[in-house]
Amino acid sequence: VQNNGIDMIKKSNSAGIRSNFDWDSMESDGTLDWNNHNMKNIAEELKRQGLSLLPVMSGPSLDYCSAWNEMPKTKNQLEGWRKYIRYSAEILKEYGVTEYEIWNEPNLASFNLNEDGGDVYAELFRCSAEEIKAADPSAKVGGPAVTGINGYWGRDYFTDAMDTGMGNYADAVTL
């Protein structure tokens, strides 16, 4: 089924896909394992067909966080996140991935359980950018993919993230 979908993407003249690349699918019982990740077969087929993957790095490991939508922020959570990001970037560069997006819609409670502010996101972004660049210095890192940039909830979140350092590490802004 996946290959048929990728065949359709290729026929549509699209360059590739943007998809969640969840930490929880990569780590179990403290072990990072690409072989069990739900995106492995898709990444392989995209590469085979000459299509790109824009991974949205998200979905925290339940080894570190209490829910799939809890944004990592404690020292322990960020250490685990860094390991996941570096491990993933080392693998994904072999699949031709050169661009990354960090988290999805962090200004919404649906993707940010504790409704952490842009300052928390900026720290997560900094950690992510450092690890991705360590694995592949030419990679580009973007975020925060806020929803409602024209409304106060998106604009304020974006401003808070930028004011607390995200702009020092971002190669792109995703809205």
Coordinates of N, CA and C in Angstrom, one line a residue, residues 54 89-90 92-100 128-142 169-172:
L54 N 10.8 15.4 4.0 CA 10.9 16.4 5.0 C 10.4 15.9 6.3
A89 N 19.3 12.0 12.5 CA 20.0 12.8 11.5 C 21.1 12.0 10.8
E90 N 21.8 11.2 11.6 CA 22.9 10.4 11.0 C 22.3 9.4 10.0
L92 N 19.1 9.6 8.5 CA 18.4 10.3 7.4 C 19.3 10.9 6.4
K93 N 20.5 11.3 6.7 CA 21.4 11.9 5.7 C 21.7 10.8 4.7
E94 N 21.7 9.5 5.0 CA 21.9 8.5 4.1 C 20.8 8.3 3.1
Y95 N 19.6 8.9 3.5 CA 18.4 8.8 2.6 C 18.3 10.1 1.9
G96 N 19.3 11.0 1.9 CA 19.2 12.2 1.2 C 18.4 13.4 1.9
V97 N 18.1 13.2 3.1 CA 17.4 14.2 3.9 C 18.4 15.4 4.2
T98 N 18.0 16.6 3.7 CA 18.8 17.8 4.0 C 18.1 18.9 4.7
E99 N 16.8 18.7 4.9 CA 16.0 19.7 5.6 C 15.1 19.0 6.7
Y100 N 14.9 19.7 7.8 CA 14.2 19.2 8.9 C 13.2 20.2 9.4
S128 N 17.8 20.7 18.9 CA 17.6 19.9 17.7 C 18.6 20.4 16.6
A129 N 18.7 21.7 16.4 CA 19.6 22.3 15.4 C 21.0 21.9 15.7
E130 N 21.4 22.0 17.0 CA 22.8 21.6 17.3 C 23.1 20.1 16.9
E131 N 22.2 19.2 17.2 CA 22.4 17.8 16.9 C 22.3 17.5 15.4
I132 N 21.4 18.1 14.7 CA 21.3 17.9 13.3 C 22.6 18.5 12.6
K133 N 23.0 19.6 13.0 CA 24.2 20.2 12.3 C 25.5 19.4 12.7
A134 N 25.5 18.8 13.9 CA 26.6 18.0 14.2 C 26.7 16.7 13.3
A135 N 25.5 16.2 12.9 CA 25.5 15.1 12.1 C 25.7 15.4 10.6
D136 N 25.2 16.6 10.2 CA 25.2 17.1 8.8 C 25.3 18.6 8.8
P137 N 26.5 19.2 8.8 CA 26.6 20.6 8.8 C 25.9 21.4 7.7
S138 N 25.6 20.7 6.6 CA 24.9 21.4 5.5 C 23.4 21.4 5.6
A139 N 22.9 20.6 6.6 CA 21.4 20.4 6.7 C 20.8 21.8 7.1
K140 N 19.5 21.9 6.7 CA 18.7 23.1 7.1 C 17.7 22.7 8.1
V141 N 17.4 23.6 9.1 CA 16.5 23.3 10.2 C 15.5 24.4 10.3
G142 N 14.2 24.0 10.3 CA 13.1 25.1 10.3 C 12.1 24.7 11.4
Y169 N 19.3 29.9 15.5 CA 19.5 28.6 15.0 C 18.7 28.2 13.8
A170 N 17.7 29.0 13.4 CA 16.8 28.6 12.3 C 17.4 28.9 11.0
D171 N 17.4 28.0 10.1 CA 17.7 28.2 8.7 C 16.4 28.6 7.9
A172 N 15.3 28.3 8.4 CA 14.0 28.6 7.8 C 12.9 28.7 8.9

